[in-house]
Short mmCIF file of C-alpha atoms in Angstrom, two decimals:
data_model
loop_
_atom_site.label_atom_id
_atom_site.label_comp_id
_atom_site.label_asym_id
_atom_site.label_seq_id
_atom_site.Cartn_x
_atom_site.Cartn_y
_atom_site.Cartn_z
CA MET J 1 -29.39 10.33 50.59
CA ARG J 2 -33.01 10.76 49.54
CA ASN J 3 -35.44 13.10 51.29
CA ALA J 4 -38.90 11.79 52.02
CA ALA J 5 -41.94 14.01 52.30
CA VAL J 6 -43.84 13.32 55.50
CA ASP J 7 -47.39 14.46 56.23
CA ALA J 8 -46.92 15.45 59.87
CA ARG J 9 -50.63 15.92 60.56
CA VAL J 10 -52.54 13.32 62.56
CA PRO J 11 -55.92 12.34 61.06
CA ALA J 12 -58.88 13.66 63.04
CA GLY J 13 -60.72 10.36 62.72
CA ASP J 14 -62.46 10.82 59.39
CA GLY J 15 -59.21 10.55 57.45
CA GLU J 16 -58.78 14.31 57.11
CA PRO J 17 -55.95 16.02 59.02
CA ALA J 18 -57.10 18.51 61.62
CA PRO J 19 -55.09 21.16 63.42
CA ALA J 20 -54.56 20.94 67.17
CA PRO J 21 -56.36 23.47 69.36
CA ALA J 22 -54.21 26.60 69.55
CA ALA J 23 -54.33 27.04 73.33
CA THR J 24 -53.32 23.48 74.23
CA PRO J 25 -49.66 22.92 75.12
CA ALA J 26 -48.08 20.43 72.76
CA PRO J 27 -44.84 18.40 72.82
CA ALA J 28 -42.25 19.83 70.44
CA PHE J 29 -38.54 19.67 69.84
CA ARG J 30 -36.78 22.58 71.50
CA ARG J 31 -36.71 25.60 69.23
CA HIS J 32 -32.94 25.64 68.82
CA LEU J 33 -33.14 22.16 67.27
CA ARG J 34 -34.04 21.65 63.62
CA ALA J 35 -35.55 18.22 62.99
CA GLU J 36 -35.29 16.30 59.74
CA VAL J 37 -36.77 12.86 59.11
CA ARG J 38 -35.21 10.54 56.54
CA ALA J 39 -37.43 7.59 55.61
CA GLY J 40 -35.71 4.36 56.55
CA LYS J 41 -32.74 6.21 58.08
CA GLY J 42 -34.10 7.88 61.21
CA ALA J 43 -34.62 11.38 62.52
CA TYR J 44 -31.88 13.96 62.91
CA LEU J 45 -31.74 17.01 65.16
CA PHE J 46 -29.42 19.80 64.04
CA SER J 47 -28.16 22.57 66.33
CA GLU J 48 -25.13 24.79 66.76
CA GLN J 49 -23.65 22.07 68.98
CA GLY J 50 -23.86 19.37 66.31
CA VAL J 51 -26.19 16.65 65.06
CA ILE J 52 -28.13 14.07 67.05
CA ALA J 53 -29.11 10.95 65.10
CA MET J 54 -32.12 8.96 66.30
CA ARG J 55 -32.66 5.61 64.59
CA GLY J 56 -35.76 3.50 64.09
CA ALA J 57 -39.18 3.57 62.50
CA LYS J 58 -40.88 4.56 65.77
CA ILE J 59 -38.82 7.69 66.29
CA GLU J 60 -39.18 8.56 62.60
CA SER J 61 -42.97 8.52 62.84
CA LEU J 62 -43.07 10.42 66.14
CA ALA J 63 -40.39 12.99 65.28
CA ALA J 64 -42.38 14.15 62.27
CA LEU J 65 -45.21 15.14 64.64
CA LEU J 66 -43.16 16.99 67.27
CA ASP J 67 -43.59 20.44 65.78
CA GLY J 68 -45.77 21.91 68.54
CA THR J 69 -49.05 21.57 66.63
CA HIS J 70 -50.17 18.19 68.04
CA ASP J 71 -51.24 18.04 71.66
CA LEU J 72 -50.41 14.98 73.76
CA GLU J 73 -53.91 13.50 73.48
CA ARG J 74 -53.81 13.66 69.68
CA LEU J 75 -50.32 12.13 69.61
CA LEU J 76 -51.45 9.22 71.77
CA ARG J 77 -54.70 8.76 69.84
CA GLY J 78 -52.95 9.05 66.46
CA ARG J 79 -50.73 6.01 67.19
CA PRO J 80 -47.77 7.17 65.05
CA GLY J 81 -45.89 4.25 63.53
CA GLY J 82 -48.58 1.91 64.86
CA MET J 83 -47.31 2.39 68.42
CA ALA J 84 -49.60 1.81 71.37
CA PRO J 85 -50.31 4.97 73.41
CA GLU J 86 -48.03 3.63 76.17
CA GLU J 87 -45.15 3.34 73.69
CA VAL J 88 -45.72 6.89 72.45
CA ALA J 89 -45.76 8.16 76.05
CA ALA J 90 -42.59 6.24 76.93
CA LEU J 91 -40.74 7.56 73.87
CA LEU J 92 -41.86 11.12 74.62
CA THR J 93 -40.67 10.71 78.21
CA GLN J 94 -37.23 9.64 76.97
CA LEU J 95 -37.05 12.66 74.67
CA VAL J 96 -38.11 15.04 77.46
CA ASP J 97 -35.61 13.47 79.89
CA ALA J 98 -32.87 13.90 77.27
CA GLY J 99 -33.72 17.62 77.04
CA LEU J 100 -34.77 17.40 73.39
CA VAL J 101 -38.53 17.90 73.74
CA THR J 102 -40.55 20.36 75.78
CA LEU J 103 -44.22 21.28 76.13
CA ARG J 104 -44.76 24.31 73.95
CA SER J 105 -47.67 26.66 74.49
CA THR J 106 -49.09 28.46 71.50
CA PRO J 107 -49.76 32.15 72.12
CA ALA J 108 -53.18 33.46 71.18
CA GLU J 109 -51.50 36.12 69.04
CA PRO J 110 -48.40 35.22 67.02
CA ARG J 111 -45.32 37.11 68.15
CA PRO J 112 -43.40 37.94 64.97
CA GLY J 113 -39.64 38.06 65.37
CA ASP J 114 -39.68 36.26 68.71
CA GLU J 115 -38.70 32.79 67.41
CA GLY J 116 -34.96 33.56 67.69
CA VAL J 117 -35.41 34.81 71.25
CA LEU J 118 -37.42 31.71 72.16
CA ALA J 119 -34.76 29.46 70.58
CA TYR J 120 -32.08 31.21 72.65
CA TRP J 121 -33.91 30.56 75.91
CA ASP J 122 -34.62 26.95 74.87
CA ALA J 123 -30.90 26.42 74.18
CA CYS J 124 -30.14 27.77 77.67
CA GLY J 125 -32.45 25.18 79.20
CA VAL J 126 -34.94 27.81 80.35
CA ASP J 127 -38.70 27.65 79.72
CA ALA J 128 -38.72 29.84 76.61
CA ASP J 129 -42.41 30.79 76.79
CA LEU J 130 -42.09 31.85 80.43
CA ALA J 131 -38.90 33.84 79.80
CA ALA J 132 -40.38 35.62 76.78
CA ALA J 133 -43.59 36.46 78.66
CA ARG J 134 -41.70 38.30 81.41
CA GLN J 135 -41.21 42.01 81.05
CA GLY J 136 -37.56 43.00 81.23
CA THR J 137 -36.49 46.09 83.12
CA VAL J 138 -33.01 47.52 82.92
CA ARG J 139 -31.47 50.33 84.93
CA LEU J 140 -28.60 52.11 83.23
CA THR J 141 -25.90 53.62 85.45
CA ALA J 142 -22.86 55.41 84.03
CA VAL J 143 -19.72 54.62 86.04
CA GLY J 144 -16.22 56.07 85.91
CA ASP J 145 -14.35 59.37 85.91
CA ASP J 146 -16.00 60.61 82.72
CA ALA J 147 -19.47 59.40 83.69
CA ASP J 148 -20.75 62.94 84.22
CA GLY J 149 -20.21 63.86 80.57
CA VAL J 150 -21.53 60.63 79.05
CA ASP J 151 -24.80 60.70 77.12
CA PRO J 152 -26.51 57.34 77.81
CA GLY J 153 -29.15 58.04 75.12
CA ALA J 154 -27.69 55.65 72.52
CA VAL J 155 -27.54 52.81 75.03
CA GLU J 156 -31.04 53.59 76.29
CA ARG J 157 -32.40 53.48 72.72
CA ALA J 158 -30.64 50.17 72.04
CA LEU J 159 -32.06 48.65 75.23
CA ALA J 160 -35.55 49.93 74.39
CA GLY J 161 -35.20 48.50 70.87
CA ALA J 162 -34.40 45.13 72.43
CA GLY J 163 -37.59 45.28 74.49
CA LEU J 164 -35.87 46.22 77.73
CA GLY J 165 -36.93 49.44 79.33
#
């Protein structure tokens, strides 16, 4: 099987690719899915649960753009695969309904190390950006006969290290 390089950027109109505005939510495959496009074969989504194969030139051209950097307006205007905007919208709707695509917001400041956490929430079917934005609070209570002599310090440090405090 041969890999094909795909330029996943939509031309801005003058033939040069342009990045999407950072603050605009953009359709993207859920973070726990890894997308690969094979020219003439289709698009494949890999996850811990298995592989989803999507066939056809239209999905190939659209899948290459669903990386969270192209807002909906640019996707519709870019006419991937020569599709009319209505076709792009219909295909996106099918992907959203199937739970494969979500609207991803781009934070103003990158959050290093958070991608795994966001992928976890995506895999759970929860809005990853909303879950990650919430502050977690944990209350630690020692229970049992020996609870009086237990030093909860190690657990408290582990929880604080995980961002829960």
